[in-house]
C-alpha cells in the first residue's frame, strides 16, 4: 500500500522504520535519525543516551546459536581451569554446581526447552512428567485460513493478524522494587516529589501490559523527564493517581506499598470530581479500568466490578464502542488512515453509521487522539469481558441486541500506531507479523463468548459452530511461543504476553467442551501446564493477574477427572492428576505473592480437592 506521509517542511524525506535511535524507540517517540545525536535527544538533554544499532540485524536463530556457543566455550574454559587447579581430585568436582551453576543452568534450560522456530507448539520441557508428554500439542482439524462460515463473528473468523505490524515485543525494561534507594518521608498534603513521580511512572510503563494499557505513553514519558507537554493533552489527575496506585503495587517496595491507600483515595476522589465537571472523560474511563484491575487483583471483587461496570457504561455513553475511521476524516478533512475502507467491527457489521453517544463529545482531532480512544475502548472491553467471566458476573458492555449497543469500533490496528517498530521476530503461522493488542482483544472476546456458550442450557447451534470455527482459526494462527529466551538480559525471560494469550486460547477450548471430558480438553490443559513449567521464579511478577483465573479453569478440569476416577475406582489413562494439580496450586501460590486473588484461587482448589478425596 503506498505511503500517505508527506515530506516534512524542512525538505527531509520521512524516516524509514528501523532508523530511529534506541532511546527514542524505547520511549515510543518520533525520531529524525540525525547522527551522531538526533533532535529529540538534543531537545530533551539525552545526548549521552542517543545510540543507534547496526542495520544488519541478526535473526533469533543466529542470536540463539551464538549465545549457546558462547556458553559452551565458557563452560569448557571453566572446566579446564578447575582441572588445572584441583589436580587429581578435580575429576570428581568438575561438574560442581558452585562452579558451573549460572552458565550450566542457563544452557540446560535452553536445551530442555528445545526451542523450535518452525512449529506452532513448543516441545515439552525436560522437567515435565512423562504422563503428559504424549498430549502436549494441540492438533486442530480444518483449514485455519479457509473462508469464514458465518458472519456472526466477522473478524474473529480471520484472527491471524493479517498484514498488521508487530507491537513492541522487546524485553520489558524499567526499574524494579529492589532498586529503590532510601526514600525520604512524603507528606501527602504536599505535592508528590518529582523523583517519586519519575520512579512511579517508569514502574507503571514497565508493567502496563498487565493492565492491558496500550495507550500512547509519550505524555507520561515527558512528565517523568520533567518536560512540558507541548501540544499534548495533560492527563487528568484521576488517571495519574490510578497509574501511581498500580505502580506502588508493582513496586514490591514497603515505602511505596504504604502509599497505596493514599493514591486509592485520591483516585476515587478525582474520578468523582471529573464526572461532576465532565472533564477529560476518556481519561476517567482509563482510570476506572485501571482501578478495577487493581481491585480485582487484590481479591476485592465487588469493588472491582463496580468500577469496571462504570467504565464500560461511560465508554458506551461517550460512543467509544462505535468509533470509525471516518470520524478522523470528518474532523481533519482527510481520508481514513492508509486510504482504507471503513473497518468491520467485532460482530462483523460495517462501521459506517455515525456513533450514537448520549454524552456530548467532539470527534478525534487527529490520528493520535483516535488511537487513544480505540485503545481505551479495548482496554475497557478486555477488563469487562475477562474479569466478569473470571468471577461469574454479567458483562456490562452491550452485545449487539440493539443497533445503539453494537460494537463497531475496529480492532486495535498497528497501522494507526506509529510507535510500532518494524517486524523483527513475532509472526503468526502464515508468516505475517502480528499486533499484540489485537491478539489480546480477540482472545478476550473468545474467552467470554466460549464461557457464555458453555454456561447456556441450550446454546444456539449456529453460534456454537461459528465460535468453534473462530477459536480453531485463532489457535492455528497464534505465533509460536519460544519459551525461555536467552537473549533477554533481565526478567521476564520469556514472552509473558504471548504466554497469556496462549493460555486464554486453550482455556477457551476447555470452555467449548465443558459438559464432557473430551481428549481435546485434556490436550489443552496439558499444554497450559507446559507453559507453567517454563516459568522461572522471576517471571511471575510480570504475569497478567487474569492468568490465575485461567489456571483455576484448568484445575477444575483435573478435579473433574479426579472425581470421575474415584467414582469408577480407576486411574484415568495417560494422566497423573495429583501431580498436575500440585503444579497448578503451587503456581497460584507463587503468583499470590504479587496478586492476592491467586491465593484465593489456590485455596478454593485445595478445598474442592479435599472434598473429593474425603468422598472416596
Coordinates of C-alpha atoms in Angstrom, one line a residue:
X1 CA 0.0 0.0 0.0
X2 CA 1.6 3.4 -0.9
X3 CA 2.5 5.6 1.9
X4 CA 0.4 8.7 2.5
X5 CA 3.0 10.5 4.6
X6 CA 4.5 13.7 3.0
X7 CA 7.9 15.1 3.3
X8 CA 8.4 17.5 6.1
X9 CA 8.6 21.2 5.7
X10 CA 12.4 21.1 6.1
X11 CA 12.7 19.0 3.0
X12 CA 13.7 15.8 4.7
X13 CA 12.1 12.6 3.5
X14 CA 10.2 10.6 6.1
X15 CA 12.4 8.5 8.3
X16 CA 12.3 4.8 7.4
X17 CA 11.3 2.4 10.2
X18 CA 14.3 0.9 12.0
X19 CA 16.4 4.1 11.6
X20 CA 15.3 5.7 14.9
X21 CA 17.7 5.8 17.8
X22 CA 17.4 3.3 20.6
X23 CA 16.5 6.0 23.1
X24 CA 13.5 7.3 21.1
X25 CA 12.4 3.8 20.2
X26 CA 12.3 2.8 23.9
X27 CA 10.2 5.9 24.7
X28 CA 7.9 5.5 21.7
X29 CA 8.9 8.9 20.4
X30 CA 9.3 10.1 16.8
X31 CA 13.0 10.3 15.8
X32 CA 14.5 12.2 12.9
X33 CA 17.5 9.8 12.8
X34 CA 20.1 12.6 12.8
X35 CA 23.6 11.4 13.7
X36 CA 25.5 11.4 16.0
X37 CA 22.6 12.7 18.1
X38 CA 19.0 13.1 17.0
X39 CA 17.0 16.2 17.5
X40 CA 14.6 14.8 20.2
X41 CA 17.5 13.6 22.3
X42 CA 19.2 17.1 22.0
X43 CA 16.0 18.8 22.9
X44 CA 15.4 16.6 25.9
X45 CA 19.1 16.7 27.0
X46 CA 19.7 13.0 26.5
X47 CA 22.6 13.2 24.1
X48 CA 24.6 10.7 26.1
X49 CA 21.8 8.1 25.7
X50 CA 21.3 8.6 21.9
X51 CA 22.6 5.4 20.3
X52 CA 22.0 3.6 17.0
X53 CA 22.0 -0.1 16.3
X54 CA 23.6 -1.8 13.3
X55 CA 21.1 -2.1 10.4
X56 CA 22.2 -5.6 9.7
X57 CA 20.0 -7.3 12.3
X58 CA 20.7 -10.9 13.2
X59 CA 17.8 -13.4 13.3
X60 CA 16.7 -15.0 16.5
X61 CA 18.2 -18.3 15.3
X62 CA 21.6 -16.6 14.8
X63 CA 21.5 -14.9 18.2
X64 CA 20.5 -18.2 19.9
X65 CA 23.3 -20.1 18.3
X66 CA 25.9 -17.5 19.2
X67 CA 24.6 -17.5 22.8
X68 CA 24.8 -21.2 23.0
X69 CA 28.3 -21.3 21.5
X70 CA 29.5 -18.6 24.0
X71 CA 28.0 -20.5 26.9
X72 CA 29.6 -23.8 25.8
X73 CA 33.0 -22.2 25.3
X74 CA 32.8 -20.6 28.8
X75 CA 31.8 -23.9 30.4
X76 CA 34.8 -25.6 28.7
X77 CA 37.1 -22.9 29.9
X78 CA 35.8 -23.2 33.5
X79 CA 36.2 -27.0 33.4
X80 CA 39.8 -26.7 32.1
X81 CA 40.7 -24.1 34.8
X82 CA 39.2 -26.2 37.6
X83 CA 41.1 -29.3 36.4
X84 CA 44.4 -27.5 36.3
X85 CA 43.9 -26.0 39.8
X86 CA 42.5 -29.1 41.6
X87 CA 45.0 -31.8 40.5
X88 CA 43.9 -35.4 40.6
X89 CA 40.9 -34.6 42.7
X90 CA 39.4 -32.3 40.1
X91 CA 37.8 -35.1 38.2
X92 CA 35.3 -35.7 40.9
X93 CA 34.4 -32.0 41.2
X94 CA 34.5 -30.8 37.6
X95 CA 30.7 -30.6 37.5
X96 CA 30.4 -28.7 40.8
X97 CA 27.2 -26.7 41.0
X98 CA 29.1 -23.9 42.8
X99 CA 31.4 -23.5 39.8
X100 CA 29.1 -24.0 36.9
X101 CA 25.7 -23.2 38.2
X102 CA 24.9 -19.9 36.4
X103 CA 26.2 -20.9 33.0
X104 CA 25.3 -24.6 33.1
X105 CA 21.8 -23.9 34.4
X106 CA 21.2 -21.4 31.6
X107 CA 22.5 -23.8 29.0
X108 CA 20.4 -26.6 30.5
X109 CA 17.3 -24.5 30.4
X110 CA 17.9 -23.7 26.7
X111 CA 18.4 -27.4 25.9
X112 CA 15.4 -28.5 27.9
X113 CA 13.1 -26.0 26.2
X114 CA 14.0 -27.4 22.8
X115 CA 13.3 -24.1 21.2
X116 CA 11.7 -24.6 17.8
X117 CA 11.3 -22.0 15.1
X118 CA 9.1 -23.9 12.8
X119 CA 6.2 -25.3 14.8
X120 CA 3.2 -23.7 16.5
X121 CA 3.6 -25.6 19.8
X122 CA 6.8 -25.8 21.8
X123 CA 8.2 -29.2 22.8
X124 CA 7.6 -30.5 26.3
X125 CA 10.4 -29.4 28.7
X126 CA 12.6 -32.0 30.2
X127 CA 11.2 -31.3 33.6
X128 CA 7.6 -32.2 32.6
X129 CA 6.1 -35.5 33.6
X130 CA 6.1 -38.4 31.2
X131 CA 2.4 -38.9 31.8
X132 CA 1.6 -35.7 29.9
X133 CA 4.3 -35.7 27.3
X134 CA 2.1 -37.5 24.8
X135 CA -0.6 -34.9 24.7
X136 CA 1.2 -31.5 24.8
X137 CA 0.4 -30.3 21.3
X138 CA -3.0 -29.4 20.0
X139 CA -3.9 -30.7 16.6
X140 CA -6.8 -28.8 15.3
X141 CA -8.7 -30.0 12.3
X142 CA -9.7 -28.0 9.3
X143 CA -8.0 -25.3 7.2
X144 CA -7.3 -22.3 9.5
X145 CA -7.2 -19.9 6.6
X146 CA -10.3 -21.1 4.8
X147 CA -13.3 -18.9 4.1
X148 CA -15.5 -17.8 7.0
X149 CA -18.6 -19.9 7.5
X150 CA -20.5 -17.3 9.5
X151 CA -20.9 -13.5 9.6
X152 CA -21.9 -13.5 13.3
X153 CA -18.3 -13.2 14.3
X154 CA -16.9 -11.3 11.4
X155 CA -13.3 -10.5 12.1
X156 CA -13.0 -13.3 14.7
X157 CA -13.1 -15.7 11.7
X158 CA -9.8 -14.1 10.5
X159 CA -7.8 -13.8 13.6
X160 CA -4.3 -14.4 12.1
X161 CA -3.3 -10.7 12.3
X162 CA -3.3 -10.1 8.6
X163 CA -0.6 -7.7 7.5
X164 CA -0.5 -5.7 10.7
X165 CA 2.9 -4.6 12.0
X166 CA 4.2 -6.0 15.2
X167 CA 3.7 -4.4 18.6
X168 CA 6.9 -3.8 20.6
X169 CA 7.8 -7.2 21.9
X170 CA 11.2 -6.3 23.3
X171 CA 12.0 -7.3 26.9
X172 CA 10.3 -5.2 29.4
X173 CA 12.6 -2.5 30.8
X174 CA 12.4 -0.3 33.8
X175 CA 13.3 -0.2 37.5
X176 CA 12.3 -2.8 40.0
X177 CA 11.3 -2.5 43.6
X178 CA 14.7 -3.8 44.8
X179 CA 16.5 -0.9 43.1
X180 CA 14.9 1.9 45.3
X181 CA 17.3 3.9 47.5
X182 CA 16.1 5.1 50.9
X183 CA 13.3 7.4 50.1
X184 CA 12.5 10.4 52.3
X185 CA 9.1 10.5 54.0
X186 CA 6.5 12.2 51.9
X187 CA 3.6 14.2 53.4
X188 CA 0.5 13.5 51.2
X189 CA -0.7 17.0 51.9
X190 CA 2.3 18.3 49.9
X191 CA 2.9 17.8 46.1
X192 CA 4.4 14.5 45.1
X193 CA 8.2 15.0 44.7
X194 CA 9.5 14.8 41.1
X195 CA 11.8 11.9 41.8
X196 CA 8.8 9.9 43.2
X197 CA 6.8 10.7 40.1
X198 CA 9.6 9.6 37.8
X199 CA 10.1 6.3 39.6
X200 CA 6.3 5.5 39.7
X201 CA 5.7 6.4 36.1
X202 CA 8.6 4.2 34.9
X203 CA 7.4 1.4 37.1
X204 CA 3.9 1.6 35.6
X205 CA 5.1 1.8 32.0
X206 CA 7.3 -1.3 32.6
X207 CA 4.2 -3.2 33.9
X208 CA 1.5 -1.7 31.8
X209 CA 1.0 -4.9 29.7
X210 CA -0.5 -6.4 32.9
X211 CA -3.2 -3.7 32.9
X212 CA -4.0 -4.0 29.2
X213 CA -2.9 -0.4 28.9
X214 CA -1.8 0.1 25.2
X215 CA -2.3 3.8 25.0
X216 CA 0.5 6.1 23.9
X217 CA 2.8 6.8 26.9
X218 CA 4.6 9.8 25.3
X219 CA 3.0 12.3 27.6
X220 CA 3.9 10.2 30.7
X221 CA 7.5 9.8 29.4
X222 CA 7.7 13.6 29.1
X223 CA 6.3 14.1 32.6
X224 CA 8.7 11.5 34.1
X225 CA 11.6 13.5 32.5
X226 CA 10.4 16.9 33.7
X227 CA 9.4 18.2 30.3
X228 CA 6.4 20.3 29.4
X229 CA 3.5 18.7 27.4
X230 CA 3.7 20.9 24.4
X231 CA 0.9 20.0 22.0
X232 CA -0.2 17.1 24.1
X233 CA -3.3 17.0 26.5
X234 CA -2.4 16.9 30.2
X235 CA -3.6 13.7 31.8
X236 CA -6.4 14.1 34.3
X237 CA -5.4 13.7 38.0
X238 CA -7.7 10.7 38.2
X239 CA -5.6 8.8 35.6
X240 CA -2.3 9.9 37.1
X241 CA -3.3 8.7 40.6
X242 CA -4.5 5.4 39.1
X243 CA -1.1 5.0 37.5
X244 CA 0.7 5.8 40.7
X245 CA -1.6 3.4 42.6
X246 CA -0.7 0.4 40.3
X247 CA 2.9 1.4 40.3
X248 CA 3.0 1.3 44.1
X249 CA 1.5 -2.2 43.9
X250 CA 4.0 -3.4 41.3
X251 CA 7.0 -1.9 43.1
X252 CA 7.1 -4.5 45.9
X253 CA 8.6 -1.8 48.0
X254 CA 7.5 -1.2 51.6
X255 CA 7.9 2.5 51.1
X256 CA 5.6 2.7 48.1
X257 CA 3.2 0.0 49.3
X258 CA 2.3 2.2 52.3
X259 CA 1.2 4.9 49.8
X260 CA -1.3 2.6 48.0
X261 CA -4.2 3.7 50.2
X262 CA -3.3 7.3 49.7
X263 CA -3.4 7.0 45.9
X264 CA -6.5 4.8 46.0
X265 CA -8.4 7.6 48.0
X266 CA -7.1 10.2 45.6
X267 CA -8.2 8.2 42.5
X268 CA -11.7 7.8 43.8
X269 CA -12.0 11.5 44.7
X270 CA -10.6 12.7 41.3
X271 CA -13.0 10.4 39.4
X272 CA -15.9 11.9 41.2
X273 CA -14.6 15.4 40.5
X274 CA -14.1 14.7 36.8
X275 CA -17.6 13.2 36.4
X276 CA -19.1 16.3 38.1
X277 CA -17.3 18.6 35.8
X278 CA -17.4 16.3 32.7
X279 CA -13.6 16.9 32.4
X280 CA -11.4 14.6 30.2
X281 CA -13.8 11.7 30.4
X282 CA -11.7 9.4 28.3
X283 CA -9.0 9.6 30.9
X284 CA -11.7 8.9 33.5
X285 CA -12.6 5.7 31.6
X286 CA -9.0 4.6 31.7
X287 CA -8.6 5.5 35.3
X288 CA -11.7 3.4 36.2
X289 CA -10.5 0.4 34.2
X290 CA -7.1 0.5 36.0
X291 CA -8.8 0.9 39.3
X292 CA -10.9 -2.2 38.6
X293 CA -7.9 -4.3 37.7
X294 CA -6.2 -3.2 40.9
X295 CA -9.2 -4.2 43.0
X296 CA -9.8 -7.5 41.1
X297 CA -6.1 -8.5 41.5
X298 CA -6.3 -7.8 45.3
X299 CA -9.4 -10.0 45.6
X300 CA -11.8 -7.1 46.1
X301 CA -14.2 -8.5 43.6
X302 CA -17.4 -6.4 44.1
X303 CA -15.5 -3.1 44.2
X304 CA -13.6 -4.1 41.1
X305 CA -16.9 -5.0 39.3
X306 CA -18.4 -1.7 40.3
X307 CA -15.6 0.3 38.7
X308 CA -15.4 -2.0 35.7
X309 CA -19.2 -1.6 35.2
X310 CA -18.9 2.2 35.5
X311 CA -16.0 2.4 33.0
X312 CA -18.0 0.2 30.5
X313 CA -21.2 2.3 30.7
X314 CA -19.3 5.6 30.5
X315 CA -17.4 4.3 27.4
X316 CA -20.8 3.5 25.8
X317 CA -22.1 6.9 26.8
X318 CA -19.1 8.5 25.0
X319 CA -19.6 6.4 21.9
X320 CA -16.2 4.7 22.3
X321 CA -17.8 1.4 21.2
X322 CA -18.8 2.8 17.8
X323 CA -15.6 4.7 16.7
X324 CA -15.0 5.0 13.0
X325 CA -12.1 5.9 10.8
X326 CA -14.5 8.3 9.1
X327 CA -14.6 10.3 12.3
X328 CA -11.0 11.3 11.8
X329 CA -11.6 12.0 8.1
X330 CA -14.5 14.4 9.0
X331 CA -12.6 16.2 11.7
X332 CA -9.4 16.6 9.7
X333 CA -11.0 16.7 6.2
X334 CA -8.7 13.9 5.2
X335 CA -9.1 10.3 4.1
X336 CA -9.1 7.5 6.7
X337 CA -5.6 6.2 7.7
X338 CA -4.0 4.3 4.9
X339 CA -6.8 5.2 2.5
X340 CA -8.6 2.1 3.7
X341 CA -12.4 1.5 3.6
X342 CA -14.3 1.6 6.9
X343 CA -13.4 -1.4 9.0
X344 CA -15.6 -4.2 10.2
X345 CA -16.3 -4.3 13.9
X346 CA -16.4 -7.1 16.4
X347 CA -19.7 -8.5 15.2
X348 CA -18.9 -8.4 11.5
X349 CA -21.0 -5.3 10.9
X350 CA -19.7 -2.4 8.9
X351 CA -19.0 0.7 11.0
X352 CA -20.3 3.2 8.5
X353 CA -23.0 4.9 10.6
X354 CA -22.1 7.8 12.9
X355 CA -21.7 6.6 16.5
X356 CA -24.5 7.1 18.9
X357 CA -23.4 8.8 22.2
X358 CA -25.6 10.1 25.0
X359 CA -22.7 12.3 26.3
X360 CA -21.6 15.2 24.2
X361 CA -18.1 14.6 22.9
X362 CA -16.1 16.1 20.0
X363 CA -14.7 13.8 17.3
X364 CA -11.0 13.0 17.5
X365 CA -8.9 15.9 16.1
X366 CA -6.0 13.8 14.9
X367 CA -4.8 10.2 14.5
X368 CA -3.2 10.2 17.9
X369 CA -6.5 11.0 19.6
X370 CA -8.3 8.4 17.6
X371 CA -5.7 5.8 18.5
X372 CA -6.1 6.8 22.2
X373 CA -9.8 6.3 22.1
X374 CA -9.6 3.0 20.3
X375 CA -7.1 1.7 22.8
X376 CA -9.2 3.0 25.7
X377 CA -12.3 1.1 24.4
X378 CA -10.5 -2.2 24.0
X379 CA -9.0 -1.9 27.5
X380 CA -12.5 -1.4 28.9
X381 CA -13.7 -4.4 26.7
X382 CA -10.9 -6.7 28.0
X383 CA -11.4 -5.8 31.6
X384 CA -15.2 -6.2 31.4
X385 CA -15.2 -9.4 29.4
X386 CA -12.4 -11.2 31.1
X387 CA -12.8 -10.3 34.8
X388 CA -16.6 -10.6 34.6
X389 CA -16.2 -14.2 33.3
X390 CA -13.5 -15.0 35.9
X391 CA -15.8 -14.0 38.7
X392 CA -19.1 -15.3 37.2
X393 CA -20.6 -11.9 36.8
X394 CA -22.7 -10.5 33.9
X395 CA -20.8 -8.3 31.4
X396 CA -21.5 -4.6 31.3
X397 CA -20.8 -3.8 27.7
X398 CA -23.7 -4.5 25.3
X399 CA -23.6 -7.4 22.9
X400 CA -25.4 -6.2 19.9
X401 CA -29.1 -6.6 20.9
X402 CA -29.8 -3.1 19.7
X403 CA -28.1 -1.0 17.0
X404 CA -27.1 1.6 19.5
X405 CA -25.3 -1.1 21.5
X406 CA -23.5 -2.9 18.7
X407 CA -19.7 -2.8 19.0
X408 CA -18.4 -1.2 15.8
X409 CA -15.0 0.1 16.9
X410 CA -12.3 -1.6 14.8
X411 CA -9.8 -4.0 16.4
X412 CA -6.6 -2.3 17.6
X413 CA -4.6 -1.7 14.4
X414 CA -0.8 -1.3 14.1
X415 CA -1.5 0.9 11.0
X416 CA -2.8 3.5 13.4
X417 CA 0.2 3.1 15.7
X418 CA 3.3 5.0 14.6
X419 CA 5.1 3.7 17.7
X420 CA 5.1 0.1 16.4
X421 CA 8.6 -0.9 15.2
X422 CA 9.4 -2.8 12.1
X423 CA 8.6 -6.5 12.5
X424 CA 11.7 -8.4 13.8
X425 CA 10.5 -11.7 15.0
X426 CA 6.9 -12.2 16.1
X427 CA 4.9 -13.8 13.3
X428 CA 1.8 -15.9 13.0
X429 CA 1.8 -19.3 11.3
X430 CA 1.3 -17.7 7.9
X431 CA 4.4 -15.6 8.2
X432 CA 2.6 -12.3 8.9
X433 CA 3.7 -10.1 11.7
X434 CA 1.1 -9.7 14.4
X435 CA 0.0 -6.9 16.7
X436 CA -0.2 -7.9 20.4
X437 CA -3.1 -5.5 21.5
X438 CA -5.2 -7.0 18.7
X439 CA -4.4 -10.6 19.7
X440 CA -5.3 -9.9 23.4
X441 CA -8.6 -8.2 22.5
X442 CA -9.6 -11.1 20.3
X443 CA -8.6 -13.6 23.0
X444 CA -10.8 -11.7 25.5
X445 CA -13.7 -11.8 23.1
X446 CA -13.3 -15.6 22.6
X447 CA -12.9 -16.1 26.4
X448 CA -16.2 -14.5 27.2
X449 CA -18.1 -16.0 24.2
X450 CA -17.0 -19.6 24.8
X451 CA -17.8 -19.3 28.5
X452 CA -21.3 -17.9 27.8
X453 CA -22.0 -20.7 25.3
X454 CA -20.8 -23.4 27.8
X455 CA -22.9 -22.0 30.5
X456 CA -26.1 -21.9 28.4
X457 CA -28.5 -24.8 29.0
X458 CA -29.4 -24.8 25.3
X459 CA -26.8 -22.9 23.3
X460 CA -27.6 -21.8 19.8
X461 CA -26.1 -24.4 17.5
X462 CA -25.2 -21.9 14.7
X463 CA -23.5 -19.6 17.2
X464 CA -21.7 -22.6 18.8
X465 CA -20.4 -23.8 15.4
X466 CA -19.3 -20.3 14.4
X467 CA -17.5 -19.7 17.7
X468 CA -15.8 -23.1 17.5
X469 CA -14.6 -22.3 14.0
X470 CA -13.3 -18.9 15.1
X471 CA -11.5 -20.5 18.0
X472 CA -9.8 -23.1 15.8
X473 CA -8.6 -20.4 13.4
X474 CA -7.3 -18.3 16.3
X475 CA -5.4 -21.2 17.8
X476 CA -3.9 -22.2 14.5
X477 CA -2.8 -18.6 13.7
X478 CA -1.2 -17.9 17.0
X479 CA 2.6 -17.1 16.9
X480 CA 5.0 -19.7 18.2
X481 CA 5.7 -19.5 21.9
X482 CA 9.5 -19.9 22.2
X483 CA 9.7 -20.3 26.0
X484 CA 12.9 -19.3 27.6
X485 CA 14.7 -16.6 25.6
X486 CA 18.4 -16.4 26.5
X487 CA 18.9 -13.1 24.7
X488 CA 16.8 -11.3 27.4
X489 CA 19.1 -9.7 29.9
X490 CA 16.5 -9.2 32.7
X491 CA 13.2 -10.6 33.8
X492 CA 10.9 -11.7 32.4
X493 CA 13.0 -14.2 30.5
X494 CA 10.1 -15.3 28.2
X495 CA 7.3 -13.6 26.4
X496 CA 4.7 -13.2 29.1
X497 CA 2.1 -11.5 26.9
X498 CA 2.2 -14.3 24.3
X499 CA 2.1 -16.9 27.1
X500 CA -1.1 -15.2 28.5
X501 CA -2.7 -15.3 25.0
X502 CA -1.8 -19.0 24.5
X503 CA -3.2 -19.8 28.0
X504 CA -6.5 -17.9 27.4
X505 CA -7.0 -19.5 24.0
X506 CA -6.5 -23.1 25.4
X507 CA -8.9 -22.3 28.3
X508 CA -11.4 -21.3 25.6
X509 CA -11.1 -24.9 24.2
X510 CA -11.9 -26.2 27.7
X511 CA -15.0 -23.9 27.8
X512 CA -16.3 -25.3 24.5
X513 CA -16.2 -28.9 25.8
X514 CA -17.2 -28.2 29.4
X515 CA -20.0 -30.7 29.5
X516 CA -17.9 -33.7 28.9
X517 CA -14.3 -34.9 29.1
X518 CA -13.1 -34.6 25.6
X519 CA -9.5 -35.6 24.7
X520 CA -9.1 -32.1 23.2
X521 CA -9.8 -30.6 26.7
X522 CA -7.0 -32.7 28.2
X523 CA -4.6 -31.7 25.4
X524 CA -5.4 -28.0 26.1
X525 CA -5.0 -28.5 29.8
X526 CA -1.7 -30.3 29.4
X527 CA -0.4 -27.5 27.1
X528 CA -1.2 -24.9 29.8
X529 CA 0.8 -27.0 32.2
X530 CA 3.8 -27.0 29.8
X531 CA 3.6 -23.2 29.8
X532 CA 3.6 -23.1 33.6
X533 CA 6.6 -25.4 33.7
X534 CA 8.6 -23.0 31.6
X535 CA 8.1 -20.1 34.1
X536 CA 11.1 -19.1 36.2
X537 CA 10.7 -17.7 39.7
X538 CA 11.4 -14.1 38.4
X539 CA 8.8 -14.4 35.7
X540 CA 5.7 -14.5 37.9
X541 CA 6.0 -10.8 38.8
X542 CA 5.3 -9.9 35.2
X543 CA 2.3 -12.2 34.6
X544 CA -1.2 -11.0 33.8
X545 CA -3.2 -11.4 37.1
X546 CA -6.1 -12.9 35.0
X547 CA -3.9 -16.0 34.3
X548 CA -4.7 -17.3 37.8
X549 CA -8.4 -17.5 36.8
X550 CA -7.4 -19.4 33.7
X551 CA -5.3 -21.8 35.8
X552 CA -8.3 -22.3 38.0
X553 CA -10.4 -23.4 35.0
X554 CA -7.7 -25.9 34.1
X555 CA -7.5 -27.1 37.8
X556 CA -11.3 -27.7 37.8
X557 CA -11.0 -29.9 34.7
X558 CA -8.4 -32.0 36.6
X559 CA -10.7 -32.1 39.6
X560 CA -13.4 -33.4 37.3
X561 CA -11.1 -36.1 36.1
X562 CA -10.1 -36.9 39.7
X563 CA -13.7 -37.2 40.8
X564 CA -14.6 -39.5 37.9
X565 CA -11.5 -41.7 38.6
X566 CA -12.6 -42.0 42.2
X567 CA -16.1 -42.8 41.3
X568 CA -15.0 -45.5 38.8
X569 CA -12.2 -46.7 41.1
X570 CA -9.8 -46.5 38.2
X571 CA -6.9 -44.3 37.0
X572 CA -7.5 -42.0 34.1
X573 CA -5.2 -43.2 31.3
X574 CA -2.2 -41.1 30.5
X575 CA -2.7 -38.6 33.3
X576 CA -1.2 -38.1 36.7
X577 CA -3.9 -35.8 38.1
X578 CA -2.5 -35.3 41.6
X579 CA 0.8 -34.1 40.1
X580 CA -0.9 -31.8 37.7
X581 CA -3.0 -30.3 40.4
X582 CA 0.1 -29.8 42.6
X583 CA 1.7 -27.8 39.7
X584 CA -1.3 -25.6 39.3
X585 CA -1.8 -24.9 43.0
X586 CA 1.9 -24.2 43.5
X587 CA 1.9 -21.8 40.6
X588 CA -1.1 -19.9 42.0
X589 CA 0.6 -19.7 45.4
X590 CA 3.7 -18.3 43.8
X591 CA 1.6 -15.7 41.9
X592 CA -0.2 -14.8 45.1
X593 CA 2.9 -13.0 46.3
X594 CA 2.1 -10.4 43.7
X595 CA -1.7 -10.7 43.2
X596 CA -3.7 -11.9 46.3
X597 CA -6.5 -13.2 44.0
X598 CA -4.3 -16.1 43.0
X599 CA -4.1 -17.2 46.7
X600 CA -7.9 -17.3 46.9
X601 CA -8.0 -19.4 43.8
X602 CA -5.4 -21.8 45.2
X603 CA -7.4 -22.1 48.5
X604 CA -10.6 -22.9 46.6
X605 CA -8.9 -25.6 44.5
X606 CA -7.4 -27.2 47.6
X607 CA -10.8 -27.2 49.4
X608 CA -12.5 -28.9 46.4
X609 CA -9.7 -31.4 46.2
X610 CA -10.0 -32.3 49.9
X611 CA -13.8 -32.8 49.5
X612 CA -13.2 -35.2 46.6
X613 CA -10.5 -37.1 48.5
X614 CA -12.8 -37.5 51.5
X615 CA -15.6 -38.9 49.4
X616 CA -13.6 -42.0 48.4

